Tab-separated table of C-alpha atoms in Angstrom:
chain	number	residue	atom	x	y	z
A	1	UNK	CA	214.182	37.791	17.572
A	2	UNK	CA	211.140	35.533	17.443
A	3	UNK	CA	209.927	34.231	14.176
A	4	UNK	CA	206.880	36.421	13.053
A	5	UNK	CA	205.605	33.944	10.550
A	6	UNK	CA	206.251	35.671	7.279
A	7	UNK	CA	206.788	38.918	9.133
A	8	UNK	CA	203.169	39.185	10.405
A	9	UNK	CA	202.806	36.103	12.629
A	10	UNK	CA	200.542	34.444	9.963
A	11	UNK	CA	200.705	30.803	8.968
A	12	UNK	CA	202.801	30.195	5.958
A	13	UNK	CA	199.905	28.729	3.989
A	14	UNK	CA	198.283	32.209	3.771
A	15	UNK	CA	195.255	31.447	5.931
A	16	UNK	CA	193.911	34.447	7.807
A	17	UNK	CA	192.091	32.379	10.406
A	18	UNK	CA	189.380	34.270	12.159
A	19	UNK	CA	190.326	37.412	10.327
A	20	UNK	CA	190.038	36.026	6.847
A	21	UNK	CA	188.371	38.490	4.467
A	22	UNK	CA	185.484	36.082	3.742
A	23	UNK	CA	185.273	34.759	7.245
A	24	UNK	CA	182.322	36.970	8.036
A	25	UNK	CA	180.162	34.761	5.755
A	26	UNK	CA	181.387	31.432	7.291
A	27	UNK	CA	181.244	29.840	10.632
A	28	UNK	CA	184.551	30.242	12.468
A	29	UNK	CA	186.796	27.237	12.495
A	30	UNK	CA	186.697	27.226	16.232
A	31	UNK	CA	183.008	26.206	16.224
A	32	UNK	CA	181.744	29.387	17.910
A	33	UNK	CA	178.152	30.868	17.584
A	34	UNK	CA	176.750	32.128	14.251
A	35	UNK	CA	177.901	35.461	13.062
A	36	UNK	CA	175.580	38.482	12.777
A	37	UNK	CA	174.594	38.279	9.089
A	38	UNK	CA	174.120	34.500	9.210
A	39	UNK	CA	172.014	34.799	12.314
A	40	UNK	CA	169.712	37.378	10.693
A	41	UNK	CA	169.268	36.036	7.165
A	42	UNK	CA	170.075	32.300	6.987
A	43	UNK	CA	167.029	30.020	7.638
A	44	UNK	CA	167.352	28.043	10.847
A	45	UNK	CA	167.021	24.327	10.918
A	46	UNK	CA	164.549	24.612	13.716
A	47	UNK	CA	162.404	26.923	11.574
A	48	UNK	CA	162.608	24.572	8.631
A	49	UNK	CA	161.615	21.658	10.826
A	50	UNK	CA	158.717	23.679	12.232
A	51	UNK	CA	157.501	24.592	8.714
A	52	UNK	CA	157.731	20.969	7.549
A	53	UNK	CA	156.619	19.458	10.817
A	54	UNK	CA	158.181	16.406	12.504
A	55	UNK	CA	157.848	13.116	10.742
A	56	UNK	CA	154.523	11.514	11.460
A	57	UNK	CA	153.088	14.582	13.140
A	58	UNK	CA	151.355	17.625	11.566
A	59	UNK	CA	150.212	19.260	14.809
A	60	UNK	CA	153.490	20.333	16.357
A	61	UNK	CA	153.935	24.100	15.902
A	62	UNK	CA	156.488	26.513	17.206
A	63	UNK	CA	154.963	28.904	19.686
A	64	UNK	CA	155.226	32.646	19.098
A	65	UNK	CA	158.022	34.385	20.861
A	66	UNK	CA	160.478	31.420	20.987
A	67	UNK	CA	164.107	32.351	20.902
A	68	UNK	CA	166.922	30.903	18.852
A	69	UNK	CA	170.501	30.748	19.928
A	70	UNK	CA	171.913	34.193	20.007
A	71	UNK	CA	168.794	35.736	21.594
A	72	UNK	CA	166.836	36.462	18.389
A	73	UNK	CA	163.047	36.228	18.868
A	74	UNK	CA	161.192	34.381	16.162
A	75	UNK	CA	158.109	35.930	14.606
A	76	UNK	CA	155.783	32.930	15.039
A	77	UNK	CA	157.109	30.064	12.952
A	78	UNK	CA	154.638	30.548	10.082
A	79	UNK	CA	157.306	31.190	7.506
A	80	UNK	CA	156.014	34.717	6.692
A	81	UNK	CA	158.162	37.829	6.497
A	82	UNK	CA	157.353	40.758	8.718
A	83	UNK	CA	158.182	44.302	7.623
A	84	UNK	CA	158.116	47.400	9.713
A	85	UNK	CA	158.487	47.880	13.434
A	86	UNK	CA	161.687	48.664	15.277
A	87	UNK	CA	164.675	46.549	15.914
A	88	UNK	CA	165.467	43.091	14.661
A	89	UNK	CA	162.723	40.631	14.071
A	90	UNK	CA	160.556	43.385	12.490
A	91	UNK	CA	156.914	42.361	12.820
A	92	UNK	CA	157.341	40.693	16.216
A	93	UNK	CA	159.177	43.493	17.937
A	94	UNK	CA	157.414	46.366	16.144
A	95	UNK	CA	153.989	44.777	16.587
A	96	UNK	CA	152.326	46.760	13.763
A	97	UNK	CA	154.143	45.938	10.512
A	98	UNK	CA	152.604	44.552	7.310
A	99	UNK	CA	152.635	40.797	6.870
A	100	UNK	CA	153.421	39.318	3.436
A	101	UNK	CA	152.495	35.703	2.910
A	102	UNK	CA	153.678	35.603	-0.699
A	103	UNK	CA	150.221	34.852	-2.199
A	104	UNK	CA	149.085	38.440	-2.965
A	105	UNK	CA	145.892	37.905	-0.983
A	106	UNK	CA	146.180	41.153	0.983
A	107	UNK	CA	146.697	43.172	-2.186
A	108	UNK	CA	143.650	41.605	-3.843
A	109	UNK	CA	141.522	42.296	-0.778
A	110	UNK	CA	142.627	45.960	-0.789
A	111	UNK	CA	141.747	46.242	-4.479
A	112	UNK	CA	138.339	44.628	-3.902
A	113	UNK	CA	137.600	47.071	-1.066
A	114	UNK	CA	138.604	49.990	-3.296
A	115	UNK	CA	136.333	48.716	-6.106
A	116	UNK	CA	133.427	48.349	-3.668
A	117	UNK	CA	133.935	51.917	-2.434
A	118	UNK	CA	133.978	53.213	-6.029
A	119	UNK	CA	130.822	51.242	-6.862
A	120	UNK	CA	128.998	52.611	-3.815
A	121	UNK	CA	130.100	56.166	-4.630
A	122	UNK	CA	128.970	55.879	-8.262
A	123	UNK	CA	125.621	54.410	-7.163
A	124	UNK	CA	125.041	57.289	-4.751
A	125	UNK	CA	125.881	59.846	-7.448
A	126	UNK	CA	123.472	58.172	-9.883
A	127	UNK	CA	120.632	58.005	-7.359
A	128	UNK	CA	121.138	61.483	-5.889
A	129	UNK	CA	122.237	63.477	-8.939
A	130	UNK	CA	121.868	61.740	-12.287
A	131	UNK	CA	118.398	60.173	-11.986
A	132	UNK	CA	116.722	63.340	-10.590
A	133	UNK	CA	118.384	65.411	-13.315
A	134	UNK	CA	117.200	63.045	-16.049
A	135	UNK	CA	113.702	62.987	-14.538
A	136	UNK	CA	113.628	66.794	-14.434
A	137	UNK	CA	114.626	67.214	-18.085
A	138	UNK	CA	112.182	64.511	-19.129
A	139	UNK	CA	109.316	66.158	-17.210
A	140	UNK	CA	110.266	69.640	-18.442
A	141	UNK	CA	110.198	68.425	-22.041
A	142	UNK	CA	106.598	67.250	-21.588
A	143	UNK	CA	105.294	70.753	-20.886
A	144	UNK	CA	103.237	72.160	-23.751
A	145	UNK	CA	104.610	75.570	-24.665
A	146	UNK	CA	102.654	78.414	-26.231
A	147	UNK	CA	103.566	81.954	-27.258
A	148	UNK	CA	101.717	83.720	-24.437
A	149	UNK	CA	104.058	86.530	-23.335
A	150	UNK	CA	104.660	88.567	-26.441
A	151	UNK	CA	106.284	91.969	-26.658
A	152	UNK	CA	104.212	94.769	-28.130
A	153	UNK	CA	104.361	98.526	-28.266
A	154	UNK	CA	103.385	100.025	-24.934
A	155	UNK	CA	103.865	96.848	-22.888
A	156	UNK	CA	104.657	97.544	-19.184
A	157	UNK	CA	108.358	97.421	-18.406
A	158	UNK	CA	109.980	94.971	-16.002
A	159	UNK	CA	108.612	95.421	-12.473
A	160	UNK	CA	109.601	94.300	-8.960
A	161	UNK	CA	107.946	91.158	-7.658
A	162	UNK	CA	106.736	88.215	-9.742
A	163	UNK	CA	103.359	87.593	-11.388
A	164	UNK	CA	101.866	84.349	-12.717
A	165	UNK	CA	98.691	84.244	-14.784
A	166	UNK	CA	96.874	80.944	-14.155
A	167	UNK	CA	94.114	80.054	-16.616
A	168	UNK	CA	91.653	77.160	-16.389
A	169	UNK	CA	90.386	76.449	-19.889
A	170	UNK	CA	87.398	74.382	-20.990
A	171	UNK	CA	89.524	72.491	-23.484
A	172	UNK	CA	88.192	68.942	-23.967
A	173	UNK	CA	91.488	67.723	-25.380
A	174	UNK	CA	92.421	64.398	-23.827
A	175	UNK	CA	88.851	63.477	-22.858
A	176	UNK	CA	87.279	60.327	-24.247
A	177	UNK	CA	83.559	60.092	-25.105
A	178	UNK	CA	83.064	58.304	-21.788
A	179	UNK	CA	84.863	61.114	-19.942
A	180	UNK	CA	82.724	63.749	-21.651
A	181	UNK	CA	79.593	61.886	-20.589
A	182	UNK	CA	80.754	61.417	-17.006
A	183	UNK	CA	82.076	64.960	-16.517
A	184	UNK	CA	79.151	66.618	-18.345
A	185	UNK	CA	81.516	68.816	-20.337
A	186	UNK	CA	79.861	68.546	-23.752
A	187	UNK	CA	81.784	68.557	-27.026
A	188	UNK	CA	82.254	72.284	-27.628
A	189	UNK	CA	84.981	73.140	-30.125
A	190	UNK	CA	87.794	75.540	-29.388
A	191	UNK	CA	88.768	76.904	-25.974
A	192	UNK	CA	87.206	79.309	-23.514
A	193	UNK	CA	88.027	80.082	-19.902
A	194	UNK	CA	85.961	80.215	-16.753
A	195	UNK	CA	88.948	80.651	-14.454
A	196	UNK	CA	91.479	83.492	-14.603
A	197	UNK	CA	93.748	84.092	-11.620
A	198	UNK	CA	96.919	86.067	-11.036
A	199	UNK	CA	99.385	84.934	-8.383
A	200	UNK	CA	101.355	87.943	-7.203
A	201	UNK	CA	104.566	87.414	-5.195
A	202	UNK	CA	105.961	90.718	-3.825
A	203	UNK	CA	109.627	91.271	-3.123
A	204	UNK	CA	108.714	91.271	0.564
A	205	UNK	CA	105.502	90.243	2.226
A	206	UNK	CA	102.665	87.810	1.717
A	207	UNK	CA	101.793	86.463	-1.742
A	208	UNK	CA	98.266	87.020	-3.029
A	209	UNK	CA	96.014	84.979	-5.321
A	210	UNK	CA	93.824	87.404	-7.262
A	211	UNK	CA	90.721	86.204	-9.101
A	212	UNK	CA	89.866	88.060	-12.286
A	213	UNK	CA	86.088	87.896	-12.867
A	214	UNK	CA	85.498	86.327	-16.263
A	215	UNK	CA	82.790	88.909	-16.965
A	216	UNK	CA	85.135	91.858	-16.374
A	217	UNK	CA	84.300	94.499	-18.984
A	218	UNK	CA	87.484	95.478	-20.818
A	219	UNK	CA	88.841	96.585	-24.173
A	220	UNK	CA	90.355	93.635	-26.052
A	221	UNK	CA	92.959	94.343	-28.791
A	222	UNK	CA	91.568	93.236	-32.133
A	223	UNK	CA	88.159	92.346	-30.680
A	224	UNK	CA	86.840	95.487	-28.976
A	225	UNK	CA	84.902	96.041	-25.749
A	226	UNK	CA	83.781	92.746	-24.312
A	227	UNK	CA	84.089	90.407	-21.303
A	228	UNK	CA	87.675	89.501	-20.550
A	229	UNK	CA	87.123	85.799	-21.184
A	230	UNK	CA	86.394	86.703	-24.811
A	231	UNK	CA	90.093	87.617	-25.120
A	232	UNK	CA	90.875	83.922	-24.665
A	233	UNK	CA	88.246	82.622	-27.074
A	234	UNK	CA	89.817	81.090	-30.153
A	235	UNK	CA	86.463	81.432	-31.933
A	236	UNK	CA	86.818	85.225	-31.690
A	237	UNK	CA	90.453	85.225	-32.726
A	238	UNK	CA	91.833	85.429	-29.216
A	239	UNK	CA	94.136	83.165	-27.251
A	240	UNK	CA	96.726	83.195	-24.449
A	241	UNK	CA	98.717	86.152	-25.793
A	242	UNK	CA	95.581	88.241	-26.329
A	243	UNK	CA	94.375	87.508	-22.790
A	244	UNK	CA	97.737	88.452	-21.256
A	245	UNK	CA	97.944	91.649	-23.293
A	246	UNK	CA	94.394	92.654	-22.360
A	247	UNK	CA	95.077	92.275	-18.637
A	248	UNK	CA	98.416	94.109	-18.859
A	249	UNK	CA	96.847	97.075	-20.673
A	250	UNK	CA	93.876	97.297	-18.308
A	251	UNK	CA	95.916	96.993	-15.092
A	252	UNK	CA	99.380	98.288	-15.999
A	253	UNK	CA	100.811	95.144	-14.327
A	254	UNK	CA	103.290	93.065	-16.318
A	255	UNK	CA	102.778	89.279	-16.367
A	256	UNK	CA	106.003	87.268	-15.921
A	257	UNK	CA	104.756	83.674	-16.301
A	258	UNK	CA	101.781	81.940	-17.905
A	259	UNK	CA	100.176	78.621	-16.869
A	260	UNK	CA	97.095	77.005	-18.408
A	261	UNK	CA	95.329	73.732	-17.624
A	262	UNK	CA	92.324	72.058	-19.263
A	263	UNK	CA	89.549	69.853	-17.927
A	264	UNK	CA	91.423	66.565	-18.380
A	265	UNK	CA	94.571	67.828	-16.688
A	266	UNK	CA	92.619	69.248	-13.762
A	267	UNK	CA	90.850	65.931	-13.090
A	268	UNK	CA	94.092	63.934	-13.398
A	269	UNK	CA	95.988	66.191	-10.985
A	270	UNK	CA	93.268	66.054	-8.327
A	271	UNK	CA	93.143	62.264	-8.584
A	272	UNK	CA	96.955	62.033	-8.534
A	273	UNK	CA	97.163	63.730	-5.117
A	274	UNK	CA	94.414	61.492	-3.746
A	275	UNK	CA	91.620	64.068	-3.804
A	276	UNK	CA	91.175	67.360	-1.974
A	277	UNK	CA	89.133	67.917	1.168
A	278	UNK	CA	86.541	70.696	0.921
A	279	UNK	CA	83.806	71.761	3.323
A	280	UNK	CA	80.837	73.296	1.449
A	281	UNK	CA	78.380	75.067	3.746
A	282	UNK	CA	75.296	73.924	1.868
A	283	UNK	CA	74.087	71.168	-0.396
A	284	UNK	CA	74.947	71.774	-4.030
A	285	UNK	CA	73.297	70.226	-7.074
A	286	UNK	CA	73.932	71.247	-10.663
A	287	UNK	CA	73.119	68.703	-13.421
A	288	UNK	CA	74.896	70.857	-16.030
A	289	UNK	CA	78.154	70.590	-14.112
A	290	UNK	CA	77.551	66.985	-12.993
A	291	UNK	CA	77.569	68.067	-9.333
A	292	UNK	CA	75.506	66.574	-6.516
A	293	UNK	CA	77.065	66.957	-3.040
A	294	UNK	CA	75.866	67.548	0.519
A	295	UNK	CA	77.067	70.107	3.017
A	296	UNK	CA	80.019	69.245	5.227
A	297	UNK	CA	83.659	68.235	4.877
A	298	UNK	CA	84.428	65.613	2.242
A	299	UNK	CA	87.280	64.517	-0.013
A	300	UNK	CA	86.490	65.404	-3.616
A	301	UNK	CA	87.892	63.344	-6.448
A	302	UNK	CA	88.741	64.841	-9.822
A	303	UNK	CA	85.262	64.591	-11.349
A	304	UNK	CA	83.504	66.055	-8.301
A	305	UNK	CA	86.104	68.824	-7.974
A	306	UNK	CA	85.646	69.834	-11.616
A	307	UNK	CA	81.909	70.235	-11.102
A	308	UNK	CA	82.526	72.144	-7.868
A	309	UNK	CA	84.735	74.798	-9.477
A	310	UNK	CA	82.567	75.085	-12.611
A	311	UNK	CA	79.074	75.458	-11.159
A	312	UNK	CA	77.329	78.816	-10.993
A	313	UNK	CA	74.252	77.419	-9.234
A	314	UNK	CA	74.442	79.680	-6.181
A	315	UNK	CA	73.122	83.062	-5.071
A	316	UNK	CA	75.967	85.208	-6.470
A	317	UNK	CA	76.629	83.034	-9.524
A	318	UNK	CA	80.039	83.902	-10.973
A	319	UNK	CA	81.256	85.746	-7.857
A	320	UNK	CA	80.606	82.648	-5.722
A	321	UNK	CA	82.312	80.516	-8.326
A	322	UNK	CA	85.551	82.504	-8.370
A	323	UNK	CA	85.621	82.357	-4.566
A	324	UNK	CA	85.317	78.557	-4.675
A	325	UNK	CA	87.979	78.394	-7.374
A	326	UNK	CA	90.473	80.363	-5.279
A	327	UNK	CA	89.773	78.243	-2.223
A	328	UNK	CA	89.996	74.954	-4.068
A	329	UNK	CA	93.120	75.897	-6.001
A	330	UNK	CA	94.889	76.919	-2.782
A	331	UNK	CA	94.051	73.608	-1.104
A	332	UNK	CA	95.028	71.642	-4.192
A	333	UNK	CA	98.466	73.245	-4.294
A	334	UNK	CA	98.846	72.793	-0.537
A	335	UNK	CA	98.085	69.085	-0.925
A	336	UNK	CA	100.381	68.730	-3.941
A	337	UNK	CA	103.329	70.307	-2.098
A	338	UNK	CA	102.821	68.474	1.190
A	339	UNK	CA	105.496	65.952	2.348
A	340	UNK	CA	102.891	63.192	2.094
A	341	UNK	CA	102.726	63.826	-1.659
A	342	UNK	CA	106.266	64.891	-2.515
A	343	UNK	CA	107.953	61.977	-0.720
A	344	UNK	CA	105.438	59.380	-1.838
A	345	UNK	CA	106.414	58.129	-5.317
A	346	UNK	CA	102.911	56.733	-5.823
A	347	UNK	CA	101.644	60.323	-5.538
A	348	UNK	CA	104.495	62.502	-6.799
A	349	UNK	CA	105.312	60.561	-9.977
A	350	UNK	CA	101.687	60.499	-11.279
A	351	UNK	CA	101.361	64.162	-10.285
A	352	UNK	CA	104.384	65.159	-12.364
A	353	UNK	CA	103.463	62.799	-15.199
A	354	UNK	CA	99.882	64.040	-15.537
A	355	UNK	CA	100.644	67.650	-14.684
A	356	UNK	CA	103.470	68.193	-17.135
A	357	UNK	CA	101.577	66.628	-20.036
A	358	UNK	CA	98.505	68.831	-19.533
A	359	UNK	CA	100.011	72.159	-18.473
A	360	UNK	CA	100.525	74.779	-21.155
A	361	UNK	CA	103.157	77.376	-20.334
A	362	UNK	CA	104.912	80.225	-22.064
A	363	UNK	CA	107.858	79.385	-24.281
A	364	UNK	CA	110.276	80.817	-21.726
A	365	UNK	CA	108.822	78.939	-18.742
A	366	UNK	CA	110.175	75.730	-17.233
A	367	UNK	CA	109.362	73.195	-14.547
A	368	UNK	CA	111.317	75.254	-12.028
A	369	UNK	CA	108.906	78.166	-12.574
A	370	UNK	CA	105.989	75.870	-11.734
A	371	UNK	CA	107.886	74.793	-8.633
A	372	UNK	CA	108.364	78.388	-7.467
A	373	UNK	CA	104.689	79.064	-8.157
A	374	UNK	CA	103.658	76.050	-6.069
A	375	UNK	CA	105.941	77.126	-3.220
A	376	UNK	CA	104.458	80.620	-3.237
A	377	UNK	CA	100.925	79.211	-3.187
A	378	UNK	CA	101.869	76.958	-0.306
A	379	UNK	CA	103.116	79.970	1.699
A	380	UNK	CA	99.641	80.789	3.077
A	381	UNK	CA	98.783	83.394	0.423
A	382	UNK	CA	96.019	85.950	0.792
A	383	UNK	CA	93.063	85.432	-1.545
A	384	UNK	CA	91.054	88.191	-3.143
A	385	UNK	CA	89.424	89.273	-6.365
A	386	UNK	CA	89.775	92.480	-8.325
A	387	UNK	CA	87.486	94.955	-6.528
A	388	UNK	CA	84.114	95.221	-8.262
A	389	UNK	CA	82.416	98.595	-8.658
A	390	UNK	CA	79.188	97.598	-10.443
A	391	UNK	CA	77.536	94.831	-12.469
A	392	UNK	CA	75.540	96.509	-15.261
A	393	UNK	CA	73.941	94.791	-18.237
A	394	UNK	CA	75.326	95.954	-21.555
A	395	UNK	CA	75.089	94.810	-25.172
A	396	UNK	CA	77.322	91.800	-24.355
A	397	UNK	CA	75.228	90.792	-21.350
A	398	UNK	CA	75.743	91.182	-17.609
A	399	UNK	CA	79.263	92.448	-16.978
A	400	UNK	CA	81.552	93.358	-14.091
A	401	UNK	CA	83.062	96.832	-13.900
A	402	UNK	CA	86.128	97.177	-11.687
A	403	UNK	CA	86.153	99.606	-8.769
A	404	UNK	CA	88.500	102.246	-10.139
A	405	UNK	CA	89.926	103.498	-6.812
A	406	UNK	CA	90.332	100.134	-5.032
A	407	UNK	CA	91.621	98.283	-8.088
A	408	UNK	CA	94.004	101.175	-8.780
A	409	UNK	CA	95.389	100.818	-5.234
A	410	UNK	CA	95.871	97.093	-5.805
A	411	UNK	CA	97.599	97.508	-9.163
A	412	UNK	CA	99.885	100.290	-7.906
A	413	UNK	CA	101.168	98.055	-5.111
A	414	UNK	CA	101.801	95.269	-7.626
A	415	UNK	CA	103.675	97.574	-9.995
A	416	UNK	CA	105.906	98.721	-7.138
A	417	UNK	CA	106.583	95.212	-5.800
A	418	UNK	CA	104.828	95.915	-2.484
A	419	UNK	CA	102.440	93.699	-0.543
A	420	UNK	CA	98.827	94.467	-1.492
A	421	UNK	CA	97.280	96.550	1.307
A	422	UNK	CA	94.318	95.208	3.256
A	423	UNK	CA	92.136	98.072	2.065
A	424	UNK	CA	92.331	96.719	-1.515
A	425	UNK	CA	91.512	93.109	-0.666
A	426	UNK	CA	88.030	91.696	-1.297
A	427	UNK	CA	86.323	88.429	-0.398
């Protein structure tokens, strides 16, 4: 029987030859090609030479796609590791794997991009949300608040629709001596009103601006029978709450919001919007009101506009004046709510700044209520006055007596939240 070399045909020195247990990590003694693990993970001399470059030359580079013995395709000779892709060689065969150069540059670039995105997002939030919110609360805090809408026994209950009482007072607060001289307002103490309007917004239908003649003959709580503007006179013990209560008791219509503006605020607002175009049909001159204009369309600044809405130097005196006041107020609001004003910071910011510091509102009113009022006035409202029945002269002078039937029709529609019928509207 042939000798088996220790029973297993192995050399007596214990060598396992090609089948040695650690032979997979060494080149075979026969000088064959590299084994699989060595071929994949051990750096090649050619790659090392390519990374270092030949002596005396720094321009020789291994081209992408070169193959080493054994058929493995190199990933470009730049010494970087490629992860991802399919098969051996990773980045070269997969074509879409991440490349790691060992410097952390890619990670830093990703972090910088993320920080830039966060910065842009925060900036947008500040510009779109935070700044407008801060501006709103700042402007709202500038409104002067008065106790105008008080509860009392017999006050009308909540009603459909929304009503705003808008009062133009002759308060000189905020006017310098030069302003008083220029505007011809005089230095009267206290406050009176020449302008009383009610904006009525029905649940459905067209809003209506209703002028309340200042000489309307009414019964004023605590004062007695007198003209309705006496209810506002501080000299007689009246004020905003007395005026609101007087109107509510005479009409049966509940007032939801109160807005008051004085001479100074009126002039500032008109100037802030760049003036208002009006088209008087005849020349008008009134030294008491500081007015001297010709017929035809023209842009009125604050001082001219104040004289225009104050003057009674026309055929129908106070009735003509309240018609001009309605017309001017409608055009002023239309100009103030136009895109040319709202989206122009040189117009909108002064408008809010001057308006909020001169408006007086009820304690429960806010800037949003003024916004809704402006929107309603910009919705092509009808304009009218409380229907007049007669204009007798009594112990308090010439007064206006409301038409009982027509005014009753108007007030009934308002109490029910309906649009005011055409039959109750007056020029």
